[in-house]
Coordinates of C-alpha atoms and ligand atoms in Angstrom, one line a residue:
M1 CA -211.6 158.4 291.8
T2 CA -207.9 160.0 293.3
A3 CA -206.1 156.9 293.1
L4 CA -206.5 156.6 288.9
F5 CA -204.8 160.4 289.0
S6 CA -202.0 159.3 291.6
K7 CA -198.6 158.3 290.5
T8 CA -196.9 155.4 290.9
Q9 CA -193.8 153.4 289.8
L10 CA -193.5 150.0 287.5
G11 CA -190.1 148.7 288.3
R12 CA -188.3 151.5 287.0
L13 CA -191.0 153.1 285.3
D14 CA -192.4 156.3 286.6
L15 CA -196.0 156.9 285.8
R16 CA -197.6 160.4 286.6
N17 CA -201.2 158.8 286.8
R18 CA -202.6 155.1 286.2
I19 CA -204.2 156.1 283.0
V20 CA -201.9 154.3 280.4
M21 CA -202.2 154.7 276.3
A22 CA -202.2 151.3 275.2
P23 CA -200.3 149.9 272.1
M24 CA -202.3 150.7 268.7
T25 CA -200.7 150.0 265.3
R26 CA -201.7 152.9 263.1
S27 CA -199.7 152.4 259.8
R28 CA -198.4 155.7 259.5
A29 CA -194.5 154.9 259.2
G30 CA -192.3 156.4 256.5
N31 CA -191.0 154.6 253.4
D32 CA -188.1 152.9 255.5
D33 CA -190.7 152.0 258.2
E34 CA -189.4 154.9 260.5
P35 CA -191.4 157.0 262.8
T36 CA -192.4 160.6 260.8
E37 CA -192.9 164.1 262.3
L38 CA -196.6 163.0 262.2
M39 CA -196.1 160.3 264.5
V40 CA -194.1 162.7 266.6
E41 CA -197.0 164.8 267.0
Y42 CA -199.4 162.1 267.5
Y43 CA -197.7 160.7 270.5
R44 CA -197.0 164.4 271.9
Q45 CA -200.6 165.0 272.1
R46 CA -201.0 162.1 274.1
A47 CA -198.2 162.5 276.6
S48 CA -200.3 163.5 279.5
A49 CA -201.1 159.6 279.8
G50 CA -199.4 157.8 282.9
M51 CA -197.5 155.9 280.3
I52 CA -197.6 155.9 276.5
I53 CA -197.1 152.1 275.3
S54 CA -196.0 152.5 271.4
E55 CA -197.7 150.7 268.8
G56 CA -196.1 147.3 267.8
I57 CA -192.7 147.6 266.6
Y58 CA -190.9 145.1 264.5
P59 CA -187.6 143.7 266.2
S60 CA -186.3 142.3 263.0
A61 CA -187.4 142.3 259.0
D62 CA -189.0 139.1 259.4
G63 CA -191.2 140.5 262.2
K64 CA -192.9 142.8 259.9
G65 CA -196.6 141.6 259.1
Y66 CA -198.7 144.8 258.3
C67 CA -198.1 147.5 255.9
R68 CA -196.5 150.9 256.9
T69 CA -195.6 149.5 260.7
P70 CA -192.4 151.1 262.1
G71 CA -189.0 149.1 263.1
L72 CA -186.4 149.1 265.6
V73 CA -183.8 147.8 263.3
S74 CA -182.2 150.7 261.5
D75 CA -180.4 154.1 262.7
A76 CA -182.9 155.9 260.8
Q77 CA -185.5 154.0 262.7
V78 CA -183.7 154.8 266.0
A79 CA -183.2 158.6 264.9
G80 CA -187.3 158.7 264.4
W81 CA -188.2 157.1 267.5
R82 CA -185.7 159.5 269.3
R83 CA -187.7 162.3 267.9
V84 CA -190.9 160.7 269.2
V85 CA -189.7 159.8 272.7
D86 CA -188.2 163.6 273.1
A87 CA -191.5 165.0 272.4
V88 CA -193.1 162.7 275.1
H89 CA -190.5 163.5 277.5
A90 CA -190.5 167.3 276.8
E91 CA -194.4 167.2 278.1
G92 CA -193.1 165.2 281.0
G93 CA -194.5 161.7 279.7
T94 CA -193.2 158.2 280.1
M95 CA -193.1 156.0 276.9
V96 CA -192.2 152.4 276.3
A97 CA -191.8 150.4 273.1
Q98 CA -193.8 147.3 272.3
L99 CA -191.7 144.8 270.4
M100 CA -194.1 142.8 268.1
H101 CA -192.9 140.1 266.0
C102 CA -195.8 139.0 264.0
G103 CA -194.3 135.6 262.8
R104 CA -197.1 134.1 260.4
I105 CA -199.5 137.1 260.8
A106 CA -198.0 138.8 257.6
H107 CA -198.4 138.9 254.0
V108 CA -195.4 139.1 251.7
D109 CA -196.5 142.3 249.8
N110 CA -196.1 144.0 253.3
K111 CA -192.6 143.0 253.9
S112 CA -189.4 143.8 252.3
A113 CA -188.0 141.5 249.6
D114 CA -185.3 140.3 251.8
S115 CA -187.3 138.9 254.5
E116 CA -189.2 135.9 255.4
I117 CA -192.3 134.7 257.0
V118 CA -191.4 132.5 260.1
A119 CA -193.2 130.7 262.7
P120 CA -192.7 127.8 265.3
S121 CA -194.6 125.4 262.5
A122 CA -195.4 125.7 259.0
I123 CA -199.3 126.2 259.4
A124 CA -200.9 129.3 257.7
A125 CA -203.1 131.3 259.5
K126 CA -206.8 131.2 258.4
G127 CA -208.1 134.8 257.5
E128 CA -207.1 137.8 255.4
M129 CA -204.9 141.1 256.1
Y130 CA -204.8 144.3 254.3
T131 CA -202.0 145.0 252.0
D132 CA -201.6 148.5 249.8
T133 CA -201.1 146.4 246.9
A134 CA -204.2 144.5 246.6
G135 CA -206.6 145.2 249.6
M136 CA -207.3 142.2 251.8
Q137 CA -205.6 139.1 250.9
P138 CA -205.0 135.5 252.7
F139 CA -202.2 135.2 255.3
S140 CA -199.0 133.9 253.4
P141 CA -198.1 130.8 254.4
P142 CA -194.9 130.7 256.9
R143 CA -191.7 128.5 257.0
T144 CA -190.7 126.5 259.9
L145 CA -188.1 128.2 262.2
E146 CA -185.2 125.6 262.3
R147 CA -184.1 125.0 265.7
D148 CA -180.7 126.6 265.2
E149 CA -182.3 129.8 263.8
I150 CA -184.2 130.5 267.1
P151 CA -181.4 131.9 269.0
A152 CA -180.9 134.8 266.4
V153 CA -184.8 135.7 266.7
I154 CA -184.2 136.1 270.4
E155 CA -181.1 137.9 269.7
A156 CA -183.2 140.4 267.6
Y157 CA -185.3 141.1 270.6
R158 CA -182.4 141.8 272.6
R159 CA -180.8 144.0 269.8
S160 CA -184.1 146.0 269.4
T161 CA -184.4 146.7 273.2
E162 CA -180.9 148.2 273.0
R163 CA -181.9 150.3 270.1
A164 CA -185.2 151.2 272.0
Y165 CA -183.0 152.5 274.8
A166 CA -180.8 154.3 272.4
S167 CA -183.9 156.0 271.1
G168 CA -184.7 157.0 274.7
F169 CA -187.6 154.7 275.5
D170 CA -188.1 154.2 279.3
G171 CA -188.6 150.5 279.2
V172 CA -190.1 148.0 276.4
E173 CA -192.8 145.5 276.4
L174 CA -193.1 142.2 274.6
H175 CA -196.3 141.4 272.6
C176 CA -197.2 138.0 273.8
T177 CA -200.8 137.8 272.5
S178 CA -203.0 138.4 269.4
G179 CA -201.7 135.6 267.6
Y180 CA -197.9 136.9 267.0
L181 CA -194.7 135.1 267.0
P182 CA -194.4 134.6 271.1
A183 CA -198.2 133.4 271.1
Q184 CA -197.6 131.1 268.1
F185 CA -195.1 129.5 270.5
L186 CA -197.0 129.3 273.4
S187 CA -200.4 127.8 271.9
T188 CA -201.1 124.1 270.9
G189 CA -202.8 125.1 267.6
T190 CA -199.6 127.0 266.2
N191 CA -196.6 125.2 267.8
R192 CA -196.4 121.4 266.8
R193 CA -192.7 121.3 267.0
D194 CA -191.1 118.0 268.2
D195 CA -187.8 119.7 269.7
D196 CA -187.1 121.6 272.8
Y197 CA -189.5 124.5 271.9
G198 CA -192.4 122.5 271.3
G199 CA -194.5 119.5 272.5
S200 CA -194.8 119.6 276.2
L201 CA -195.8 122.6 278.0
A202 CA -192.3 123.3 279.3
N203 CA -191.1 123.4 275.9
R204 CA -194.0 125.5 274.6
I205 CA -193.2 128.5 277.3
R206 CA -189.6 128.5 276.4
F207 CA -189.2 131.0 273.7
P208 CA -191.2 133.9 275.3
I209 CA -189.3 133.3 278.6
E210 CA -186.1 133.4 276.6
V211 CA -187.0 136.3 274.9
L212 CA -188.0 138.3 278.2
T213 CA -184.7 137.1 279.7
A214 CA -183.0 138.5 276.7
M215 CA -184.6 141.8 277.0
A216 CA -184.0 142.0 280.9
S217 CA -180.1 141.3 280.1
V218 CA -179.9 144.7 278.4
D219 CA -180.6 147.1 281.4
G220 CA -182.2 145.3 284.1
A221 CA -186.0 143.4 284.4
D222 CA -187.4 146.4 285.7
R223 CA -187.7 148.2 282.5
V224 CA -189.3 145.2 280.9
G225 CA -192.9 144.4 280.7
F226 CA -195.1 142.3 278.7
R227 CA -198.7 142.0 277.3
I228 CA -200.8 138.7 277.6
C229 CA -204.1 137.4 276.9
P230 CA -204.8 133.9 277.7
G231 CA -207.4 132.4 275.7
N232 CA -207.4 135.0 272.8
P233 CA -209.0 133.6 269.7
F234 CA -207.6 136.7 267.6
N235 CA -205.5 136.0 264.4
D236 CA -206.5 132.3 264.1
L237 CA -205.0 131.7 267.7
S238 CA -206.0 128.6 269.6
D239 CA -204.9 126.6 272.7
E240 CA -206.1 123.6 274.3
N241 CA -205.5 124.6 277.6
P242 CA -204.9 128.5 278.0
E243 CA -205.4 128.4 282.0
E244 CA -202.7 125.8 282.2
T245 CA -200.4 127.4 279.5
F246 CA -200.5 131.0 281.1
T247 CA -200.2 129.5 284.8
A248 CA -197.0 128.1 283.7
F249 CA -195.6 130.8 281.7
L250 CA -196.5 133.3 284.4
G251 CA -194.9 130.9 286.9
G252 CA -191.8 130.8 284.6
V253 CA -191.3 134.7 284.6
A254 CA -192.1 135.3 288.1
D255 CA -188.7 135.1 289.4
L256 CA -187.5 137.6 286.6
D257 CA -188.6 140.8 288.7
L258 CA -190.2 142.4 285.6
A259 CA -191.7 145.8 285.6
Y260 CA -195.1 144.6 285.0
C261 CA -197.5 142.3 283.3
H262 CA -200.2 143.7 281.2
V263 CA -203.1 141.7 280.7
I264 CA -206.3 141.9 278.6
R265 CA -209.4 140.3 279.8
L266 CA -211.7 138.5 277.6
H267 CA -215.6 138.7 277.5
G268 CA -218.4 136.3 277.8
V269 CA -215.7 133.3 278.7
E270 CA -215.4 131.6 281.8
L271 CA -211.6 131.9 282.1
D272 CA -210.9 135.2 284.1
N273 CA -207.6 136.5 282.8
I274 CA -207.0 139.3 285.4
A275 CA -207.5 136.9 288.1
L276 CA -205.3 134.4 286.4
A277 CA -202.6 137.2 286.2
R278 CA -203.2 138.4 289.7
A279 CA -202.7 134.7 291.1
N280 CA -199.7 133.9 289.2
F281 CA -197.3 137.0 288.5
P282 CA -196.1 138.8 291.7
G283 CA -195.6 142.2 290.1
P284 CA -197.9 145.0 289.1
L285 CA -200.8 144.6 286.6
I286 CA -201.8 147.2 284.2
V287 CA -205.5 145.8 283.0
N288 CA -207.2 146.5 279.5
D289 CA -210.1 146.1 277.4
S290 CA -213.3 148.2 277.4
Y291 CA -212.7 149.8 280.6
K292 CA -215.0 153.1 281.2
L293 CA -213.8 155.8 283.9
A294 CA -215.8 154.2 286.6
E295 CA -214.6 151.0 286.5
A296 CA -211.0 151.9 286.3
S297 CA -211.1 154.0 289.1
D298 CA -212.5 151.3 291.0
V299 CA -209.9 148.6 290.1
V300 CA -207.2 150.8 290.9
E301 CA -208.8 151.9 294.1
K302 CA -209.3 148.5 295.3
G303 CA -205.6 147.9 294.6
E304 CA -206.6 145.2 291.7
A305 CA -204.5 146.7 289.2
A306 CA -201.7 149.3 289.3
A307 CA -202.9 151.1 286.1
V308 CA -205.6 150.6 283.4
S309 CA -204.8 151.1 279.6
F310 CA -207.1 152.6 277.1
A311 CA -206.6 152.2 273.3
R312 CA -209.9 153.5 271.4
A313 CA -210.4 156.2 274.0
F314 CA -207.0 157.7 273.5
M315 CA -207.0 157.5 269.8
A316 CA -210.1 159.6 269.8
N317 CA -209.1 162.0 272.6
P318 CA -205.6 163.0 273.1
D319 CA -206.5 164.7 276.3
L320 CA -208.1 161.6 277.8
V321 CA -206.6 162.3 281.0
H322 CA -208.0 165.7 281.4
R323 CA -211.5 164.7 280.5
F324 CA -211.5 162.0 282.9
E325 CA -210.2 164.3 285.6
I326 CA -213.3 166.9 284.7
G327 CA -215.9 164.1 283.8
A328 CA -216.1 165.5 280.3
E329 CA -217.7 163.7 277.2
L330 CA -215.3 161.9 275.2
N331 CA -214.9 162.3 271.3
R332 CA -216.3 159.5 269.3
L333 CA -213.7 157.2 267.4
N334 CA -214.0 157.1 263.5
P335 CA -212.9 153.5 263.0
A336 CA -212.5 154.2 258.9
T337 CA -209.3 156.0 259.5
M338 CA -207.5 153.6 262.4
Y339 CA -204.9 152.6 259.6
T340 CA -205.2 155.1 256.9
V341 CA -202.4 157.4 255.7
G342 CA -202.0 161.2 256.9
P343 CA -203.4 163.2 259.7
E344 CA -207.0 162.5 259.2
G345 CA -208.3 160.5 261.9
Y346 CA -204.9 160.6 263.6
T347 CA -203.6 164.0 264.7
D348 CA -206.9 166.0 264.3
Y349 CA -209.1 164.4 266.9
P350 CA -209.7 167.7 268.9
T351 CA -208.9 168.4 272.6
L352 CA -211.5 170.1 274.8
D353 CA -210.0 173.4 274.6
Q354 CA -210.1 173.1 270.7
T355 CA -213.9 172.4 270.6
Ligands
FMN401 C1 -206.4 150.5 265.8 C2 -205.8 149.3 266.8 C3 -204.6 148.9 266.8 C4 -204.2 148.2 268.0 N1 -202.8 147.8 267.6 C5 -202.3 147.2 268.6 C6 -200.8 146.8 268.8 O1 -200.1 147.1 268.1 N2 -200.3 146.1 269.9 C7 -201.2 145.5 270.8 O2 -200.9 145.0 271.8 N3 -202.8 145.6 270.9 C8 -202.9 146.3 269.7 N4 -204.4 146.9 269.7 C9 -205.5 146.3 270.9 C10 -205.4 147.4 272.1 O3 -204.2 147.9 272.6 C11 -206.7 147.1 272.9 O4 -206.1 145.7 273.6 C12 -207.8 147.1 272.5 O5 -208.1 148.1 271.5 C13 -208.7 147.2 273.9 O6 -208.6 148.2 274.6 P1 -209.7 149.2 274.5 O7 -211.2 148.8 274.9 O8 -209.4 150.4 275.5 O9 -209.7 149.9 273.1 C14 -204.8 147.8 268.6 C15 -206.2 148.2 268.9 C16 -206.9 149.1 267.8 C17 -208.5 149.6 268.2

C-alpha cells in the first residue's frame, strides 16, 4: 500500500504520489476556448494527485473536434492556463498539458470558421459526435493533408509545447490514441497515404515520432510523455496489426528518453498493452483503465508501473488521494454532467470533509 503513496520522478516531473489524474475532456472552456475560473477551481480541487494530466487541448484551430474544448494557441488561452497551473502549483501539485489534435474526429459546427478538418487520408469516421447546434450529428468528412502541409502540423505541436511552458505547465503529453490525429497516422484503417507518411510500417510511425521529437526540442524530452492504447477501436479506429505497429512505434521513440509512456489497457482481448509497453519502452509507465485501489497498489508495489492514472474516480472525488489513504468510500459519478456547461457535476462533488 505504501508504494502508491510514495513520491517519484518521471523524467523531470516530480510526483508526490503515484496516483495520477488521467486526462478528461469536460467541455467547460470559455467563448474563446480559454480556461475559465471554473476550470481553475476544478483543477485546484484535484491538485493532491501525484500529477494532473489536463483535458485534451488542441494545438491548432484545425485540431479542435469537440465543442467547448480549450486550446493552447492564443495569448488568452495561455493566460487562462497560467491561472489553472498557478492554482495547482500553489497546492503543491504537478500538472502536464495533454496535446490533442482530433484530426477527422470532428464536426464543422464545433470549430471556428477559419479552421479545417484534416486527416492522413480523406476517410470519414463512422459515427456521431455532439454539437451544441444540433445535438448528435455524423462526423464531418476530412480533407487529406498534403505532403507539404505536414511540417506545419508538427510545428503547431512544437509551438503549443512552448505555450504550455509559458503557461507554467511542468510537462506535456502527446495524445496518441482514441482515434485522434497521431493514431490516424499510425493505423492502417485511417492511413492510406502513398508518400513517406503512409503505406509501410516505417512510414506510418513517422508522424507521431516527429511530433514527439518536435515537442522534446522545446526544452528536453524529460518533460514530454505520450499516451497509447494499442488496438483501441474507439472513434472508428482500426489497425491490421496493432502489436506490430506499436512495437515499431515504441522502438522508434525508445532512444528519445521521454519522461513516460502512459498506456491504457484493453479488457477482453488477447493483446496485453501493458506487457507490450514494458517490453518495448525503456522508461517509466503510467498505466490506466478501471483500476481499483488494491490493484493499483499492487502494480506499483511490484514495480510493474511507476504510477496509475484514474479518470472517472477523480472526476467524482476531488480528494481521491485522501480517500485512498484512509480506505474511504468513493462518491458515485454522474455521467449526465460529464460534458455539460457549468459547475454541476464538475466542481460540486464533495470531499469527505464536506459530506
Ligand atoms: C469524461 C471523459 C473524458 C475523457 N477525455 C479524455 C481526454 O481528453 N484525453 C484522453 O486521453 N482520455 C480521455 N478520457 C479517457 C480517460 O483518460 C481514461 O482513459 C478512461 O476514463 C479510463 O480510466 P478510468 O477507468 O480511470 O476512468 C476521458 C474519459 C472520460 C470519462
